[in-house]
PDB file of C-alpha atoms in Angstrom:
ATOM      1  CA  MET A   1      21.048 -13.929 -29.816  1.00  0.00           C
ATOM      2  CA  ALA A   2      20.924 -10.400 -28.523  1.00  0.00           C
ATOM      3  CA  ALA A   3      17.942  -9.286 -26.505  1.00  0.00           C
ATOM      4  CA  THR A   4      16.887  -6.929 -29.321  1.00  0.00           C
ATOM      5  CA  GLU A   5      17.469  -9.416 -32.149  1.00  0.00           C
ATOM      6  CA  PRO A   6      14.281 -10.440 -34.030  1.00  0.00           C
ATOM      7  CA  ILE A   7      12.910 -13.797 -32.937  1.00  0.00           C
ATOM      8  CA  ASP A   8      12.168 -16.241 -35.768  1.00  0.00           C
ATOM      9  CA  ILE A   9       9.678 -18.957 -34.907  1.00  0.00           C
ATOM     10  CA  VAL A  10       9.944 -22.220 -36.864  1.00  0.00           C
ATOM     11  CA  GLU A  11       7.878 -25.377 -36.900  1.00  0.00           C
ATOM     12  CA  LEU A  12       9.727 -28.395 -35.608  1.00  0.00           C
ATOM     13  CA  GLY A  13       9.681 -32.003 -36.751  1.00  0.00           C
ATOM     14  CA  VAL A  14      10.189 -35.478 -35.282  1.00  0.00           C
ATOM     15  CA  GLY A  15      13.943 -35.094 -35.854  1.00  0.00           C
ATOM     16  CA  ASP A  16      13.940 -32.425 -33.125  1.00  0.00           C
ATOM     17  CA  ALA A  17      12.893 -34.890 -30.352  1.00  0.00           C
ATOM     18  CA  GLN A  18      16.349 -35.137 -28.842  1.00  0.00           C
ATOM     19  CA  ALA A  19      16.832 -31.380 -28.830  1.00  0.00           C
ATOM     20  CA  GLY A  20      13.437 -30.959 -27.171  1.00  0.00           C
ATOM     21  CA  LEU A  21      14.369 -33.571 -24.571  1.00  0.00           C
ATOM     22  CA  VAL A  22      17.421 -31.519 -23.668  1.00  0.00           C
ATOM     23  CA  LEU A  23      15.168 -28.545 -22.858  1.00  0.00           C
ATOM     24  CA  SER A  24      12.676 -30.474 -20.751  1.00  0.00           C
ATOM     25  CA  THR A  25      15.493 -32.278 -18.916  1.00  0.00           C
ATOM     26  CA  GLU A  26      17.127 -28.971 -18.133  1.00  0.00           C
ATOM     27  CA  ALA A  27      13.838 -27.806 -16.633  1.00  0.00           C
ATOM     28  CA  GLY A  28      13.568 -31.002 -14.532  1.00  0.00           C
ATOM     29  CA  TRP A  29      10.425 -32.227 -16.258  1.00  0.00           C
ATOM     30  CA  ASN A  30       9.479 -35.910 -16.425  1.00  0.00           C
ATOM     31  CA  GLN A  31       9.034 -36.174 -20.236  1.00  0.00           C
ATOM     32  CA  ASN A  32      10.968 -38.789 -22.171  1.00  0.00           C
ATOM     33  CA  GLU A  33      11.835 -38.949 -25.837  1.00  0.00           C
ATOM     34  CA  ALA A  34       8.625 -40.866 -26.681  1.00  0.00           C
ATOM     35  CA  ASP A  35       6.612 -37.937 -25.315  1.00  0.00           C
ATOM     36  CA  TRP A  36       8.424 -35.541 -27.604  1.00  0.00           C
ATOM     37  CA  ARG A  37       7.988 -37.759 -30.622  1.00  0.00           C
ATOM     38  CA  PHE A  38       4.266 -37.996 -29.983  1.00  0.00           C
ATOM     39  CA  PHE A  39       3.821 -34.206 -29.811  1.00  0.00           C
ATOM     40  CA  LEU A  40       6.091 -33.646 -32.841  1.00  0.00           C
ATOM     41  CA  SER A  41       4.177 -36.181 -34.951  1.00  0.00           C
ATOM     42  CA  LYS A  42       0.594 -35.415 -33.809  1.00  0.00           C
ATOM     43  CA  GLY A  43       0.676 -31.756 -32.876  1.00  0.00           C
ATOM     44  CA  VAL A  44       2.105 -28.456 -33.988  1.00  0.00           C
ATOM     45  CA  VAL A  45       5.426 -27.809 -32.208  1.00  0.00           C
ATOM     46  CA  LEU A  46       7.009 -24.362 -32.599  1.00  0.00           C
ATOM     47  CA  GLY A  47      10.546 -23.456 -31.683  1.00  0.00           C
ATOM     48  CA  ILE A  48      13.274 -20.901 -31.720  1.00  0.00           C
ATOM     49  CA  ARG A  49      16.898 -21.645 -32.591  1.00  0.00           C
ATOM     50  CA  ASP A  50      20.129 -19.891 -31.854  1.00  0.00           C
ATOM     51  CA  SER A  51      22.159 -21.087 -34.828  1.00  0.00           C
ATOM     52  CA  ALA A  52      21.739 -24.868 -34.655  1.00  0.00           C
ATOM     53  CA  ARG A  53      20.764 -24.921 -30.966  1.00  0.00           C
ATOM     54  CA  LEU A  54      17.115 -25.240 -30.041  1.00  0.00           C
ATOM     55  CA  VAL A  55      16.528 -22.723 -27.215  1.00  0.00           C
ATOM     56  CA  ALA A  56      12.724 -22.607 -26.845  1.00  0.00           C
ATOM     57  CA  THR A  57       9.591 -24.561 -27.688  1.00  0.00           C
ATOM     58  CA  ALA A  58       5.820 -24.590 -27.386  1.00  0.00           C
ATOM     59  CA  ALA A  59       3.393 -27.246 -28.674  1.00  0.00           C
ATOM     60  CA  LEU A  60      -0.285 -27.324 -29.625  1.00  0.00           C
ATOM     61  CA  LEU A  61      -1.923 -30.745 -29.526  1.00  0.00           C
ATOM     62  CA  PRO A  62      -5.489 -30.814 -31.023  1.00  0.00           C
ATOM     63  CA  TYR A  63      -8.093 -32.965 -29.315  1.00  0.00           C
ATOM     64  CA  SER A  64     -11.699 -33.636 -30.233  1.00  0.00           C
ATOM     65  CA  ALA A  65     -14.718 -31.340 -29.991  1.00  0.00           C
ATOM     66  CA  GLY A  66     -12.852 -28.182 -30.757  1.00  0.00           C
ATOM     67  CA  ASN A  67     -10.271 -28.433 -27.929  1.00  0.00           C
ATOM     68  CA  ALA A  68      -6.507 -28.402 -27.924  1.00  0.00           C
ATOM     69  CA  TRP A  69      -3.681 -28.418 -25.377  1.00  0.00           C
ATOM     70  CA  ILE A  70      -0.691 -26.046 -25.229  1.00  0.00           C
ATOM     71  CA  SER A  71       2.305 -27.862 -23.735  1.00  0.00           C
ATOM     72  CA  MET A  72       6.104 -28.111 -23.846  1.00  0.00           C
ATOM     73  CA  VAL A  73       6.467 -24.335 -23.171  1.00  0.00           C
ATOM     74  CA  LEU A  74      10.188 -24.275 -22.493  1.00  0.00           C
ATOM     75  CA  VAL A  75      12.961 -21.715 -22.733  1.00  0.00           C
ATOM     76  CA  THR A  76      16.570 -22.530 -21.906  1.00  0.00           C
ATOM     77  CA  VAL A  77      18.050 -20.616 -18.957  1.00  0.00           C
ATOM     78  CA  ASP A  78      20.169 -18.042 -20.774  1.00  0.00           C
ATOM     79  CA  PHE A  79      17.266 -17.026 -23.083  1.00  0.00           C
ATOM     80  CA  ARG A  80      14.651 -16.372 -20.434  1.00  0.00           C
ATOM     81  CA  ARG A  81      13.109 -12.972 -19.525  1.00  0.00           C
ATOM     82  CA  ARG A  82      13.034 -11.875 -23.158  1.00  0.00           C
ATOM     83  CA  GLY A  83       9.333 -12.561 -23.816  1.00  0.00           C
ATOM     84  CA  ILE A  84      10.105 -15.661 -25.809  1.00  0.00           C
ATOM     85  CA  ALA A  85       7.577 -17.944 -24.047  1.00  0.00           C
ATOM     86  CA  THR A  86       4.867 -15.328 -24.546  1.00  0.00           C
ATOM     87  CA  LYS A  87       5.640 -15.126 -28.235  1.00  0.00           C
ATOM     88  CA  LEU A  88       5.522 -18.877 -28.654  1.00  0.00           C
ATOM     89  CA  VAL A  89       2.248 -19.199 -26.761  1.00  0.00           C
ATOM     90  CA  ASP A  90       0.805 -16.363 -28.893  1.00  0.00           C
ATOM     91  CA  ALA A  91       1.878 -18.264 -31.990  1.00  0.00           C
ATOM     92  CA  CYS A  92       0.125 -21.412 -30.713  1.00  0.00           C
ATOM     93  CA  LEU A  93      -2.990 -19.354 -30.028  1.00  0.00           C
ATOM     94  CA  ASP A  94      -2.891 -18.030 -33.588  1.00  0.00           C
ATOM     95  CA  VAL A  95      -2.855 -21.599 -34.909  1.00  0.00           C
ATOM     96  CA  ALA A  96      -5.701 -22.532 -32.596  1.00  0.00           C
ATOM     97  CA  ALA A  97      -7.737 -19.499 -33.621  1.00  0.00           C
ATOM     98  CA  ARG A  98      -7.373 -20.370 -37.299  1.00  0.00           C
ATOM     99  CA  ARG A  99      -8.695 -23.845 -36.507  1.00  0.00           C
ATOM    100  CA  GLY A 100     -11.448 -22.604 -34.203  1.00  0.00           C
ATOM    101  CA  LEU A 101     -10.030 -24.396 -31.139  1.00  0.00           C
ATOM    102  CA  THR A 102     -10.477 -23.744 -27.433  1.00  0.00           C
ATOM    103  CA  THR A 103      -7.060 -24.043 -25.851  1.00  0.00           C
ATOM    104  CA  TRP A 104      -5.995 -25.388 -22.438  1.00  0.00           C
ATOM    105  CA  LEU A 105      -2.722 -25.474 -20.531  1.00  0.00           C
ATOM    106  CA  ASP A 106      -1.342 -26.314 -17.084  1.00  0.00           C
ATOM    107  CA  ALA A 107       0.815 -23.526 -15.700  1.00  0.00           C
ATOM    108  CA  THR A 108       3.199 -23.106 -12.829  1.00  0.00           C
ATOM    109  CA  PRO A 109       2.491 -20.066 -10.598  1.00  0.00           C
ATOM    110  CA  ALA A 110       5.063 -18.057 -12.622  1.00  0.00           C
ATOM    111  CA  GLY A 111       3.465 -19.205 -15.865  1.00  0.00           C
ATOM    112  CA  ALA A 112      -0.039 -18.363 -14.710  1.00  0.00           C
ATOM    113  CA  ALA A 113       1.121 -14.781 -14.183  1.00  0.00           C
ATOM    114  CA  VAL A 114       2.160 -14.709 -17.842  1.00  0.00           C
ATOM    115  CA  TYR A 115      -0.855 -16.479 -19.323  1.00  0.00           C
ATOM    116  CA  GLY A 116      -3.534 -14.570 -17.402  1.00  0.00           C
ATOM    117  CA  PRO A 117      -2.879 -11.301 -19.241  1.00  0.00           C
ATOM    118  CA  LEU A 118      -3.030 -13.225 -22.537  1.00  0.00           C
ATOM    119  CA  GLY A 119      -6.641 -14.103 -21.808  1.00  0.00           C
ATOM    120  CA  PHE A 120      -6.406 -17.505 -20.108  1.00  0.00           C
ATOM    121  CA  THR A 121      -8.991 -18.231 -17.370  1.00  0.00           C
ATOM    122  CA  PRO A 122      -8.105 -20.371 -14.292  1.00  0.00           C
ATOM    123  CA  THR A 123     -10.017 -23.627 -13.943  1.00  0.00           C
ATOM    124  CA  LEU A 124      -8.667 -26.586 -11.856  1.00  0.00           C
ATOM    125  CA  GLN A 125      -5.878 -26.310  -9.391  1.00  0.00           C
ATOM    126  CA  LEU A 126      -3.462 -29.233  -9.392  1.00  0.00           C
ATOM    127  CA  ARG A 127      -0.688 -30.491  -7.057  1.00  0.00           C
ATOM    128  CA  ARG A 128       2.219 -32.627  -8.221  1.00  0.00           C
ATOM    129  CA  LEU A 129       3.273 -35.178  -5.610  1.00  0.00           C
ATOM    130  CA  ARG A 130       6.227 -37.577  -5.551  1.00  0.00           C
ATOM    131  CA  LEU A 131       6.684 -40.813  -3.695  1.00  0.00           C
ATOM    132  CA  THR A 132      10.217 -42.282  -3.535  1.00  0.00           C
ATOM    133  CA  LYS A 133      10.046 -45.985  -2.655  1.00  0.00           C
ATOM    134  CA  PRO A 134      13.114 -48.078  -1.848  1.00  0.00           C
ATOM    135  CA  GLN A 135      13.908 -50.696  -4.450  1.00  0.00           C
ATOM    136  CA  GLY A 136      12.828 -54.293  -3.719  1.00  0.00           C
ATOM    137  CA  THR A 137      10.020 -53.544  -1.267  1.00  0.00           C
ATOM    138  CA  GLY A 138       7.092 -54.146  -3.578  1.00  0.00           C
ATOM    139  CA  ALA A 139       4.479 -56.549  -2.190  1.00  0.00           C
ATOM    140  CA  SER A 140       1.168 -56.374  -3.948  1.00  0.00           C
ATOM    141  CA  ARG A 141      -2.282 -57.816  -4.143  1.00  0.00           C
ATOM    142  CA  PRO A 142      -3.501 -58.604  -7.688  1.00  0.00           C
ATOM    143  CA  LEU A 143      -4.869 -55.724  -9.746  1.00  0.00           C
ATOM    144  CA  SER A 144      -7.277 -56.213 -12.637  1.00  0.00           C
ATOM    145  CA  ALA A 145      -6.183 -55.144 -16.064  1.00  0.00           C
ATOM    146  CA  GLY A 146      -8.224 -52.133 -17.183  1.00  0.00           C
ATOM    147  CA  ASN A 147      -9.745 -51.590 -20.542  1.00  0.00           C
ATOM    148  CA  LEU A 148      -8.610 -48.673 -22.762  1.00  0.00           C
ATOM    149  CA  ASP A 149     -12.144 -48.013 -24.030  1.00  0.00           C
ATOM    150  CA  ALA A 150     -13.483 -47.876 -20.488  1.00  0.00           C
ATOM    151  CA  LEU A 151     -10.661 -45.582 -19.383  1.00  0.00           C
ATOM    152  CA  ALA A 152     -11.224 -43.283 -22.385  1.00  0.00           C
ATOM    153  CA  ALA A 153     -14.959 -43.144 -21.696  1.00  0.00           C
ATOM    154  CA  ARG A 154     -14.465 -42.135 -18.085  1.00  0.00           C
ATOM    155  CA  ASP A 155     -11.758 -39.657 -19.038  1.00  0.00           C
ATOM    156  CA  THR A 156     -14.082 -38.070 -21.575  1.00  0.00           C
ATOM    157  CA  SER A 157     -16.731 -37.677 -18.891  1.00  0.00           C
ATOM    158  CA  ALA A 158     -14.206 -36.062 -16.548  1.00  0.00           C
ATOM    159  CA  MET A 159     -12.624 -33.743 -19.164  1.00  0.00           C
ATOM    160  CA  GLY A 160     -15.728 -32.855 -21.189  1.00  0.00           C
ATOM    161  CA  PHE A 161     -14.061 -33.965 -24.464  1.00  0.00           C
ATOM    162  CA  ASP A 162     -12.398 -37.046 -25.909  1.00  0.00           C
ATOM    163  CA  ARG A 163      -8.654 -37.736 -25.502  1.00  0.00           C
ATOM    164  CA  SER A 164      -8.606 -41.358 -26.658  1.00  0.00           C
ATOM    165  CA  THR A 165      -5.726 -40.675 -29.076  1.00  0.00           C
ATOM    166  CA  LEU A 166      -3.505 -39.494 -26.246  1.00  0.00           C
ATOM    167  CA  LEU A 167      -4.506 -42.322 -23.885  1.00  0.00           C
ATOM    168  CA  SER A 168      -4.059 -44.930 -26.622  1.00  0.00           C
ATOM    169  CA  GLU A 169      -0.569 -43.648 -27.315  1.00  0.00           C
ATOM    170  CA  PHE A 170       0.386 -43.699 -23.616  1.00  0.00           C
ATOM    171  CA  SER A 171      -1.088 -47.138 -22.912  1.00  0.00           C
ATOM    172  CA  ALA A 172       0.612 -48.771 -25.916  1.00  0.00           C
ATOM    173  CA  ARG A 173       4.132 -47.885 -24.798  1.00  0.00           C
ATOM    174  CA  PRO A 174       6.458 -50.472 -23.226  1.00  0.00           C
ATOM    175  CA  GLY A 175       5.984 -50.473 -19.474  1.00  0.00           C
ATOM    176  CA  SER A 176       2.502 -48.914 -19.566  1.00  0.00           C
ATOM    177  CA  ARG A 177      -0.532 -50.553 -18.054  1.00  0.00           C
ATOM    178  CA  ILE A 178      -4.150 -49.728 -17.263  1.00  0.00           C
ATOM    179  CA  VAL A 179      -5.326 -51.073 -13.900  1.00  0.00           C
ATOM    180  CA  SER A 180      -8.678 -51.122 -12.144  1.00  0.00           C
ATOM    181  CA  ASP A 181      -9.944 -51.956  -8.685  1.00  0.00           C
ATOM    182  CA  ASP A 182     -13.388 -51.387  -7.095  1.00  0.00           C
ATOM    183  CA  ARG A 183     -14.689 -48.789  -9.515  1.00  0.00           C
ATOM    184  CA  ALA A 184     -11.334 -46.982  -9.676  1.00  0.00           C
ATOM    185  CA  MET A 185      -9.189 -46.984 -12.827  1.00  0.00           C
ATOM    186  CA  ALA A 186      -5.822 -45.511 -13.709  1.00  0.00           C
ATOM    187  CA  LEU A 187      -3.114 -45.409 -16.380  1.00  0.00           C
ATOM    188  CA  ILE A 188       0.503 -46.014 -15.365  1.00  0.00           C
ATOM    189  CA  ARG A 189       3.363 -45.080 -17.651  1.00  0.00           C
ATOM    190  CA  ASN A 190       7.087 -44.420 -17.679  1.00  0.00           C
ATOM    191  CA  GLY A 191       8.562 -40.956 -17.416  1.00  0.00           C
ATOM    192  CA  ARG A 192      12.182 -39.815 -17.563  1.00  0.00           C
ATOM    193  CA  THR A 193      12.721 -39.888 -13.788  1.00  0.00           C
ATOM    194  CA  ALA A 194       9.641 -41.642 -12.323  1.00  0.00           C
ATOM    195  CA  ARG A 195       6.604 -43.760 -13.097  1.00  0.00           C
ATOM    196  CA  HIS A 196       3.468 -41.616 -13.542  1.00  0.00           C
ATOM    197  CA  ILE A 197      -0.033 -42.449 -12.326  1.00  0.00           C
ATOM    198  CA  GLY A 198      -2.766 -40.672 -14.191  1.00  0.00           C
ATOM    199  CA  PRO A 199      -5.405 -40.132 -15.233  1.00  0.00           C
ATOM    200  CA  LEU A 200      -6.999 -41.691 -12.153  1.00  0.00           C
ATOM    201  CA  LEU A 201     -10.778 -41.892 -12.067  1.00  0.00           C
ATOM    202  CA  ALA A 202     -13.036 -43.220  -9.304  1.00  0.00           C
ATOM    203  CA  ASP A 203     -16.427 -42.692  -7.723  1.00  0.00           C
ATOM    204  CA  ARG A 204     -15.021 -41.953  -4.251  1.00  0.00           C
ATOM    205  CA  ALA A 205     -11.797 -40.849  -2.645  1.00  0.00           C
ATOM    206  CA  ASP A 206     -11.355 -44.092  -0.683  1.00  0.00           C
ATOM    207  CA  GLN A 207     -11.501 -46.060  -3.941  1.00  0.00           C
ATOM    208  CA  ALA A 208      -8.900 -43.809  -5.543  1.00  0.00           C
ATOM    209  CA  LEU A 209      -6.565 -44.062  -2.516  1.00  0.00           C
ATOM    210  CA  ALA A 210      -6.892 -47.840  -2.386  1.00  0.00           C
ATOM    211  CA  LEU A 211      -5.981 -48.095  -6.045  1.00  0.00           C
ATOM    212  CA  VAL A 212      -2.917 -45.863  -5.552  1.00  0.00           C
ATOM    213  CA  ASP A 213      -1.835 -47.980  -2.577  1.00  0.00           C
ATOM    214  CA  ALA A 214      -2.183 -51.155  -4.635  1.00  0.00           C
ATOM    215  CA  ILE A 215      -0.209 -49.659  -7.533  1.00  0.00           C
ATOM    216  CA  VAL A 216       2.727 -48.507  -5.459  1.00  0.00           C
ATOM    217  CA  SER A 217       2.793 -51.819  -3.640  1.00  0.00           C
ATOM    218  CA  SER A 218       2.968 -53.681  -6.973  1.00  0.00           C
ATOM    219  CA  GLU A 219       6.125 -52.008  -8.259  1.00  0.00           C
ATOM    220  CA  THR A 220       9.196 -50.196  -7.037  1.00  0.00           C
ATOM    221  CA  GLY A 221       9.278 -46.388  -7.330  1.00  0.00           C
ATOM    222  CA  PRO A 222       9.800 -43.557  -7.594  1.00  0.00           C
ATOM    223  CA  TRP A 223       6.300 -42.282  -8.475  1.00  0.00           C
ATOM    224  CA  LEU A 224       4.653 -39.042  -9.609  1.00  0.00           C
ATOM    225  CA  ILE A 225       0.969 -38.174  -9.471  1.00  0.00           C
ATOM    226  CA  ASP A 226      -0.819 -34.958 -10.361  1.00  0.00           C
ATOM    227  CA  ALA A 227      -3.758 -34.647  -7.989  1.00  0.00           C
ATOM    228  CA  VAL A 228      -6.750 -32.353  -8.283  1.00  0.00           C
ATOM    229  CA  HIS A 229      -6.538 -29.918  -5.412  1.00  0.00           C
ATOM    230  CA  SER A 230     -10.290 -29.797  -4.732  1.00  0.00           C
ATOM    231  CA  GLN A 231     -10.297 -33.563  -4.132  1.00  0.00           C
ATOM    232  CA  GLU A 232      -9.203 -32.811  -0.551  1.00  0.00           C
ATOM    233  CA  GLU A 233      -9.770 -36.233   0.968  1.00  0.00           C
ATOM    234  CA  PHE A 234      -7.708 -37.874  -1.769  1.00  0.00           C
ATOM    235  CA  LEU A 235      -4.935 -35.300  -1.589  1.00  0.00           C
ATOM    236  CA  ASN A 236      -4.721 -35.458   2.232  1.00  0.00           C
ATOM    237  CA  GLY A 237      -4.708 -39.235   2.057  1.00  0.00           C
ATOM    238  CA  LEU A 238      -1.753 -39.222  -0.281  1.00  0.00           C
ATOM    239  CA  VAL A 239       0.229 -36.905   1.982  1.00  0.00           C
ATOM    240  CA  GLN A 240      -0.579 -39.060   5.019  1.00  0.00           C
ATOM    241  CA  SER A 241       0.688 -42.089   3.039  1.00  0.00           C
ATOM    242  CA  GLY A 242       4.099 -40.496   2.513  1.00  0.00           C
ATOM    243  CA  TRP A 243       3.649 -38.575  -0.745  1.00  0.00           C
ATOM    244  CA  ASN A 244       5.347 -35.170  -0.836  1.00  0.00           C
ATOM    245  CA  ILE A 245       3.858 -32.178  -2.623  1.00  0.00           C
ATOM    246  CA  GLU A 246       6.475 -30.801  -5.027  1.00  0.00           C
ATOM    247  CA  ARG A 247       4.714 -27.864  -6.602  1.00  0.00           C
ATOM    248  CA  PRO A 248       1.299 -26.481  -7.629  1.00  0.00           C
ATOM    249  CA  PHE A 249      -0.084 -26.096 -11.134  1.00  0.00           C
ATOM    250  CA  GLN A 250      -3.008 -24.078 -12.432  1.00  0.00           C
ATOM    251  CA  ARG A 251      -5.130 -25.440 -15.279  1.00  0.00           C
ATOM    252  CA  MET A 252      -6.216 -22.596 -17.520  1.00  0.00           C
ATOM    253  CA  ARG A 253      -8.503 -22.238 -20.566  1.00  0.00           C
ATOM    254  CA  PHE A 254      -8.482 -19.781 -23.460  1.00  0.00           C
ATOM    255  CA  GLY A 255     -11.894 -19.499 -25.048  1.00  0.00           C
ATOM    256  CA  ARG A 256     -15.307 -20.863 -24.146  1.00  0.00           C
ATOM    257  CA  PRO A 257     -15.613 -24.402 -22.734  1.00  0.00           C
ATOM    258  CA  THR A 258     -17.170 -26.827 -25.192  1.00  0.00           C
ATOM    259  CA  ALA A 259     -18.649 -29.115 -22.485  1.00  0.00           C
ATOM    260  CA  SER A 260     -18.862 -29.345 -18.713  1.00  0.00           C
ATOM    261  CA  PRO A 261     -17.203 -32.319 -17.014  1.00  0.00           C
ATOM    262  CA  ALA A 262     -19.632 -34.723 -15.357  1.00  0.00           C
ATOM    263  CA  GLN A 263     -17.226 -35.743 -12.582  1.00  0.00           C
ATOM    264  CA  LEU A 264     -13.760 -34.507 -11.719  1.00  0.00           C
ATOM    265  CA  PRO A 265     -10.799 -36.901 -11.888  1.00  0.00           C
ATOM    266  CA  PHE A 266      -8.765 -37.556  -8.814  1.00  0.00           C
ATOM    267  CA  ALA A 267      -5.481 -37.208 -10.774  1.00  0.00           C
ATOM    268  CA  VAL A 268      -4.735 -36.041 -14.309  1.00  0.00           C
ATOM    269  CA  ALA A 269      -2.417 -37.373 -16.990  1.00  0.00           C
ATOM    270  CA  GLY A 270       0.217 -34.793 -16.132  1.00  0.00           C
ATOM    271  CA  PRO A 271       0.494 -30.980 -16.210  1.00  0.00           C
ATOM    272  CA  GLU A 272       2.688 -31.017 -19.276  1.00  0.00           C
ATOM    273  CA  PHE A 273       0.043 -33.115 -21.102  1.00  0.00           C
ATOM    274  CA  GLY A 274      -3.276 -32.322 -19.496  1.00  0.00           C
TER     275      GLY A 274
END
């Protein structure tokens, strides 16, 4: 595809899950094939092909109360710097506008520089952290099994809108579990390269940190968590416990908020999902 060649955007289907996984793996993301199948079956996933090869994607996943998430914005290396990501995000915004949706996304610093001029407003700052734990060192105290309805209710309070469909999908997968401990609650699920903790909700930072410590002591790693930057006590506690900050993300919104969150989470479900 030449730089001046017209770009044809097509809607993708579940059969494109493997091709999408190639793109997210190339970018070093933690998505697995199940993540792609969920977006392709429940959302609107747009893509660009070069002959039979999928070279770029962007997805729009509708939530409740007039909200939706833009995710899976990926362009393979040799097709970058051609405005492709911007065109795909614009196409997602067109779909959202026709449906009357407020759209959200989590952007890298480079992505935020692209999305700001499109009209996205910064909201939360996030930090992705990784903990690599040697195999066979897990020694845990018992954790209570959490309840999906309770997790979804607390997540709704933190987000300002309902994401029970997403949380139900994540929690039903093999290897997933919801755990709770002393007013803290979290979802754990598999990713391509690491287990992911999030969302994580608690009344206080010490409760959130205690739950994370119990989780990582109950299984072998590695682990990923996407912490809310303004939860300073929690973030500092993770770093002091051996977690390493990999990169920042900026949560951004296009359109007016539909509701204000009652209480911020300590960690989110993941920047690529929200």
